[in-house]
PDB file of C-alpha atoms in Angstrom:
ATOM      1  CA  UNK A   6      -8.492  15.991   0.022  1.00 92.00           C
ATOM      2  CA  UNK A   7     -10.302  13.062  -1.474  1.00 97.00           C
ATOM      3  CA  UNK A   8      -9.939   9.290  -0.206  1.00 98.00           C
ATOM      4  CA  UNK A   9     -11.663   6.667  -2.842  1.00 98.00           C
ATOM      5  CA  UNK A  10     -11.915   3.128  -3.620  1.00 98.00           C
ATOM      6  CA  UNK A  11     -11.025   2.995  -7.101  1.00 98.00           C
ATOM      7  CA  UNK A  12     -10.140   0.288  -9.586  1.00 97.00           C
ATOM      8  CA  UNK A  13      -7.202  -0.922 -11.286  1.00 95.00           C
ATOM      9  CA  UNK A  14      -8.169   0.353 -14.498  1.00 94.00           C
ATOM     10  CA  UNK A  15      -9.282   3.569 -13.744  1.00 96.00           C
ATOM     11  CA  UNK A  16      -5.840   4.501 -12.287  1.00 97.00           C
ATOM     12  CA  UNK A  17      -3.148   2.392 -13.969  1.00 96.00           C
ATOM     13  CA  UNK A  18      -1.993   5.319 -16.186  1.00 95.00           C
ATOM     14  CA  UNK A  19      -2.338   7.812 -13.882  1.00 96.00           C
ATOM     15  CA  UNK A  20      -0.267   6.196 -11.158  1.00 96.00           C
ATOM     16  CA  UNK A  21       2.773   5.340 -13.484  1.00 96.00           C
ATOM     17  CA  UNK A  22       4.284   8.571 -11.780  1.00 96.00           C
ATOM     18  CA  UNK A  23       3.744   7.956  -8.498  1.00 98.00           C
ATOM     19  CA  UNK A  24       5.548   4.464  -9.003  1.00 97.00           C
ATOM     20  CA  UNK A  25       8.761   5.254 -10.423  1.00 97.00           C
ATOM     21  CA  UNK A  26       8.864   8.214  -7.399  1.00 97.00           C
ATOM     22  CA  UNK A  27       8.122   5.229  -4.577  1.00 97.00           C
ATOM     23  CA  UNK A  28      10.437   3.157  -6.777  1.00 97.00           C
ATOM     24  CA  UNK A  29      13.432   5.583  -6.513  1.00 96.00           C
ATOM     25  CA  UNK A  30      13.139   6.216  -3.084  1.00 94.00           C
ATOM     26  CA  UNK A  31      12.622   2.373  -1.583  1.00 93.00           C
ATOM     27  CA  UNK A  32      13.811  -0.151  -3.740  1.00 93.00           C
ATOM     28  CA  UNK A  33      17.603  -1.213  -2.264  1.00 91.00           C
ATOM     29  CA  UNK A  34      18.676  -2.770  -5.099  1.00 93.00           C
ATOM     30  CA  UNK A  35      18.102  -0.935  -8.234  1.00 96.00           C
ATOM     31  CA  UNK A  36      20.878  -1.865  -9.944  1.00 95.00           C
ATOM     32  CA  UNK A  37      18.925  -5.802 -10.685  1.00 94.00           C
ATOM     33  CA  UNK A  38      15.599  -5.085  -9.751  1.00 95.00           C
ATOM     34  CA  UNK A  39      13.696  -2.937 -12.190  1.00 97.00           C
ATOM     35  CA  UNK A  40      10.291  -1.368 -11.637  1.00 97.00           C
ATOM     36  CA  UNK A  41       8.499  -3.415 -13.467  1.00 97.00           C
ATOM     37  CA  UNK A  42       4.756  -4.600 -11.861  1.00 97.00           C
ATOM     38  CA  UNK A  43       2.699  -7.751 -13.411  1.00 97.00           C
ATOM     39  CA  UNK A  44      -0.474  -5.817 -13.997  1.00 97.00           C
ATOM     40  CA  UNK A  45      -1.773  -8.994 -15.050  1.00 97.00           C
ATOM     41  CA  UNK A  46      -1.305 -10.708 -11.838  1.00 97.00           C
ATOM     42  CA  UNK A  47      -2.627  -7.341  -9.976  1.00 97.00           C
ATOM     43  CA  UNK A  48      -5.818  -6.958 -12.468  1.00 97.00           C
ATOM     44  CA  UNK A  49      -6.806 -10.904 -11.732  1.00 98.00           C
ATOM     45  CA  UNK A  50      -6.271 -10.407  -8.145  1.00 98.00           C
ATOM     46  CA  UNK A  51      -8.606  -7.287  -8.177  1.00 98.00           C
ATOM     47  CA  UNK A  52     -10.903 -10.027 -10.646  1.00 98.00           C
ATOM     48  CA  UNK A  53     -10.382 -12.158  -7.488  1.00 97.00           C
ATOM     49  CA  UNK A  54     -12.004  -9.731  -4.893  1.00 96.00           C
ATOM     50  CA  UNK A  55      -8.110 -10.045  -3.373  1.00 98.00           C
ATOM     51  CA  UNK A  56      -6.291  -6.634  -4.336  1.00 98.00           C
ATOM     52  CA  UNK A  57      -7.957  -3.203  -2.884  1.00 98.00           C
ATOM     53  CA  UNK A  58      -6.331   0.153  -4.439  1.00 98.00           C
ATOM     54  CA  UNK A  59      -7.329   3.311  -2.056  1.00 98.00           C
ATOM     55  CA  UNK A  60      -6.460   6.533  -3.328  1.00 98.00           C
ATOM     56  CA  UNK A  61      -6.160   9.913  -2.211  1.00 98.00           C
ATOM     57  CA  UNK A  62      -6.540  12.792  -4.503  1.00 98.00           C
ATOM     58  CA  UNK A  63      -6.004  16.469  -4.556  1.00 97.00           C
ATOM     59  CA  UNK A  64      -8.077  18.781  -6.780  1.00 97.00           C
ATOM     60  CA  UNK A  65      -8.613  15.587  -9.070  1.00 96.00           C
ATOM     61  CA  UNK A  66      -4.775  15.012  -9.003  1.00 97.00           C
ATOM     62  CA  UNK A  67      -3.515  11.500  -7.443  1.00 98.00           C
ATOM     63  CA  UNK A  68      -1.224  12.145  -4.771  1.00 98.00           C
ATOM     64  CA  UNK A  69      -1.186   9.102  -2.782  1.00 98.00           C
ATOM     65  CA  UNK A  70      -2.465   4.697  -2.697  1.00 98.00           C
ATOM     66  CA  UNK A  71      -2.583   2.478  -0.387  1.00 98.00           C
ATOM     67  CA  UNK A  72      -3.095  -0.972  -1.957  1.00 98.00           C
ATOM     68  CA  UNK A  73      -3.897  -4.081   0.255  1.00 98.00           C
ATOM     69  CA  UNK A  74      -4.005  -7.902  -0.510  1.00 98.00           C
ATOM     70  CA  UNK A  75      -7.121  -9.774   1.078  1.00 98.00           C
ATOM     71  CA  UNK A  76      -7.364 -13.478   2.145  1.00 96.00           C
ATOM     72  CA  UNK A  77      -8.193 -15.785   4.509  1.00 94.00           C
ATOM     73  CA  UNK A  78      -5.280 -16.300   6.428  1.00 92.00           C
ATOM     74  CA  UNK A  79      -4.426 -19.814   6.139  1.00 93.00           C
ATOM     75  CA  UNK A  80      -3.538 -20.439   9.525  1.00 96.00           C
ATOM     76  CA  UNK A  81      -7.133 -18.348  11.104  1.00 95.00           C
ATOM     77  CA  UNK A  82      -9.530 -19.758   8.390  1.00 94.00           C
ATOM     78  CA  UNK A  83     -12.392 -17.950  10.596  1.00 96.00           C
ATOM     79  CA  UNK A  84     -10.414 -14.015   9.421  1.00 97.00           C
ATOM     80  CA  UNK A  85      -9.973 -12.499   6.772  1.00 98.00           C
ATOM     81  CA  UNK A  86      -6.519 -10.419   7.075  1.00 97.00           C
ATOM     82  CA  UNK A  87      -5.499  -7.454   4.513  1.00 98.00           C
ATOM     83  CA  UNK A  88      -1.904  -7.195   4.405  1.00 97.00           C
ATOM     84  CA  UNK A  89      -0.733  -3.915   2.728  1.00 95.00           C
ATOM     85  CA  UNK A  90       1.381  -4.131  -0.554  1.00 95.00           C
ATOM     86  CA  UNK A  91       1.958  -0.617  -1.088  1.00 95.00           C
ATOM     87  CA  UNK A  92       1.590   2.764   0.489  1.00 96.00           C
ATOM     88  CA  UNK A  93       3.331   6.118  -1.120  1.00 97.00           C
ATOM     89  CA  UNK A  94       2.085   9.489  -0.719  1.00 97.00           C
ATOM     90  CA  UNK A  95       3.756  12.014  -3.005  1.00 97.00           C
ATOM     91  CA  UNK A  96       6.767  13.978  -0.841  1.00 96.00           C
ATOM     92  CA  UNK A  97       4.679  17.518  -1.491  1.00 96.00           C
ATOM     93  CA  UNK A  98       1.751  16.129   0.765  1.00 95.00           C
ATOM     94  CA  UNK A  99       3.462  14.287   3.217  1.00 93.00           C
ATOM     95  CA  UNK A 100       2.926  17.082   6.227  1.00 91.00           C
ATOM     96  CA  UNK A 101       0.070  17.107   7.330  1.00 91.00           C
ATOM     97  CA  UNK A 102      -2.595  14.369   7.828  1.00 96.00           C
ATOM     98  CA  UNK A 103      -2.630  12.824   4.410  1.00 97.00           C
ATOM     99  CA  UNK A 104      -1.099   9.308   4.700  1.00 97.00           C
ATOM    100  CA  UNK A 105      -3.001   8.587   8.222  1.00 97.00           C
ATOM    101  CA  UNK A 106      -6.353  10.097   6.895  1.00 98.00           C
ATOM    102  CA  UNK A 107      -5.934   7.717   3.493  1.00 98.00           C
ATOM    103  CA  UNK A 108      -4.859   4.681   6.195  1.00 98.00           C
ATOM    104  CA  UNK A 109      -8.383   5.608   8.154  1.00 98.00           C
ATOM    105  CA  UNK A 110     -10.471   5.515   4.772  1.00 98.00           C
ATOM    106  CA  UNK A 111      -8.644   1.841   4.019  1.00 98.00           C
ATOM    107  CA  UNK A 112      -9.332   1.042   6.902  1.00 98.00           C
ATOM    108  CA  UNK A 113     -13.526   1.494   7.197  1.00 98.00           C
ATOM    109  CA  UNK A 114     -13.797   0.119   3.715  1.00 98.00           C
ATOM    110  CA  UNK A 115     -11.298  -3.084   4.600  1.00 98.00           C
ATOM    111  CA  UNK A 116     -14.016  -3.615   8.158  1.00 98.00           C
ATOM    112  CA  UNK A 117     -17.002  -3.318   6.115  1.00 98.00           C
ATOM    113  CA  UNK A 118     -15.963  -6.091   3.612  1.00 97.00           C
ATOM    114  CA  UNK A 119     -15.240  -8.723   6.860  1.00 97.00           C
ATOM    115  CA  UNK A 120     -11.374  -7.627   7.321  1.00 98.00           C
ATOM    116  CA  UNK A 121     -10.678  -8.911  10.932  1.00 97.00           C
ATOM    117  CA  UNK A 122      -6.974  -7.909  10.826  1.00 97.00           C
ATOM    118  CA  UNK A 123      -5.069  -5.350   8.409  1.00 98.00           C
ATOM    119  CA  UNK A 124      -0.842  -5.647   8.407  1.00 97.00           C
ATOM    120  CA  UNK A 125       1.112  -2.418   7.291  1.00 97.00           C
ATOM    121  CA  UNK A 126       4.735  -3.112   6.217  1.00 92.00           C
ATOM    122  CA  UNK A 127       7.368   0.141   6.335  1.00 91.00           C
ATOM    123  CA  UNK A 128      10.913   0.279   4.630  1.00 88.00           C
ATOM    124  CA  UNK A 129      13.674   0.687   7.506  1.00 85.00           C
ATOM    125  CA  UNK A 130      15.243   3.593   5.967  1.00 82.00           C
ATOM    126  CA  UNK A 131      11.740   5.039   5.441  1.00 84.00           C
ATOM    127  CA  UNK A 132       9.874   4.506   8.584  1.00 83.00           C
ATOM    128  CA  UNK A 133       6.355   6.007   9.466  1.00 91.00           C
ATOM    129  CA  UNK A 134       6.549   3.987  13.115  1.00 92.00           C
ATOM    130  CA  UNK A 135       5.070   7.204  14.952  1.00 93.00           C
ATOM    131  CA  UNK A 136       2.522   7.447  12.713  1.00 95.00           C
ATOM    132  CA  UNK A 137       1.425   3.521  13.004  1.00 96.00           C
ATOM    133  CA  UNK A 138       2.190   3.687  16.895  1.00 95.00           C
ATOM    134  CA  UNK A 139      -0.107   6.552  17.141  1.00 96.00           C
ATOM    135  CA  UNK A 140      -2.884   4.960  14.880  1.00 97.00           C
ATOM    136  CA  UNK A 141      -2.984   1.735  17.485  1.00 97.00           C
ATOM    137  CA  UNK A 142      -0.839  -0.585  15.521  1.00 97.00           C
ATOM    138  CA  UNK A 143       1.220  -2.624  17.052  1.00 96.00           C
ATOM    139  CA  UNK A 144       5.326  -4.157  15.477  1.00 94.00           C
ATOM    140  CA  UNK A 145       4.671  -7.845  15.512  1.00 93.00           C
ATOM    141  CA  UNK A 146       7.564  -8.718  13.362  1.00 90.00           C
ATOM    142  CA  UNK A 147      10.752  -8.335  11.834  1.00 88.00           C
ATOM    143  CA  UNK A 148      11.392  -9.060   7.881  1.00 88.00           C
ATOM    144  CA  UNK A 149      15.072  -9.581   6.488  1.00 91.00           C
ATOM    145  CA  UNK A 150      16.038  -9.575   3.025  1.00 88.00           C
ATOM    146  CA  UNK A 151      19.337 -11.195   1.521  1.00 92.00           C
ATOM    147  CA  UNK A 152      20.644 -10.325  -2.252  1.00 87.00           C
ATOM    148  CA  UNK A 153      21.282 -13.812  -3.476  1.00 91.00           C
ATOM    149  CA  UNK A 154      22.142 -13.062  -7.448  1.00 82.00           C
TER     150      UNK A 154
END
């Protein structure tokens, strides 16, 4: 297994199946929200220095990302925080080490560029708790969402 750092561009065609997978299996509300990403909006925030991609790869093959948003958090101007956008490791490679390996490898990259604090978010009907509780991190909150339209 291979964990890289790897760029927008080198990956955006590659990952297109790996998206409608994580898609199908998290998104609540398929019927009005479409997989559709702004790769304009990701691409300037990777211009930015803001979004980190972190991939892990089998024989060449991408099996897995973990993508992260970086900022100073506005109320800790001293930190830089990394809050997770997305994390999906294909269903054949889920046993095993794969996803906490890949979560290790974002994680030494995030500390050497200044990251004080990283935030992972998990679906409720998808939960890798154990896996976070055994990797030291800790729930700090709850998120609720509400179909308005």
């Amino acid at each position: 297994m291979l964990f890289r750092q790897e760029f927008l561009a080198d990956v955006i065609q590659e990952i297109q199946e790996l998206l409608v997978l994580n898609y199908k299996e998290v998104e609540l509300d398929q019927d009005i929200i479409k997989l559709n990403p702004d790769w304009d909006a990701y691409q300037q925030a990777e211009n930015n220095n803001i979004l980190k991609g972190f991939t892990a790869r089998k024989e060449g093959k991408l099996i897995g990302y973990f993508v992260a948003m970086v900022t100073k958090h506005i109320h800790y101007k001293d930190h830089i925080f990394a809050g997770n956008d997305v994390l999906f490791i294909h269903p054949d490679f889920r046993k095993g080490f794969t996803a906490m390996n890949l979560i290790k490898f974002a994680e030494k990259c995030l500390t050497e560029d200044g990251v004080t604090v990283l935030t992972i978010n998990t679906k409720c009907d998808k939960p890798f708790d154990v896996l976070l509780d055994r990797m030291m991190y800790k729930q700090i909150e709850n998120v609720y969402r509400k179909r308005l339209n």
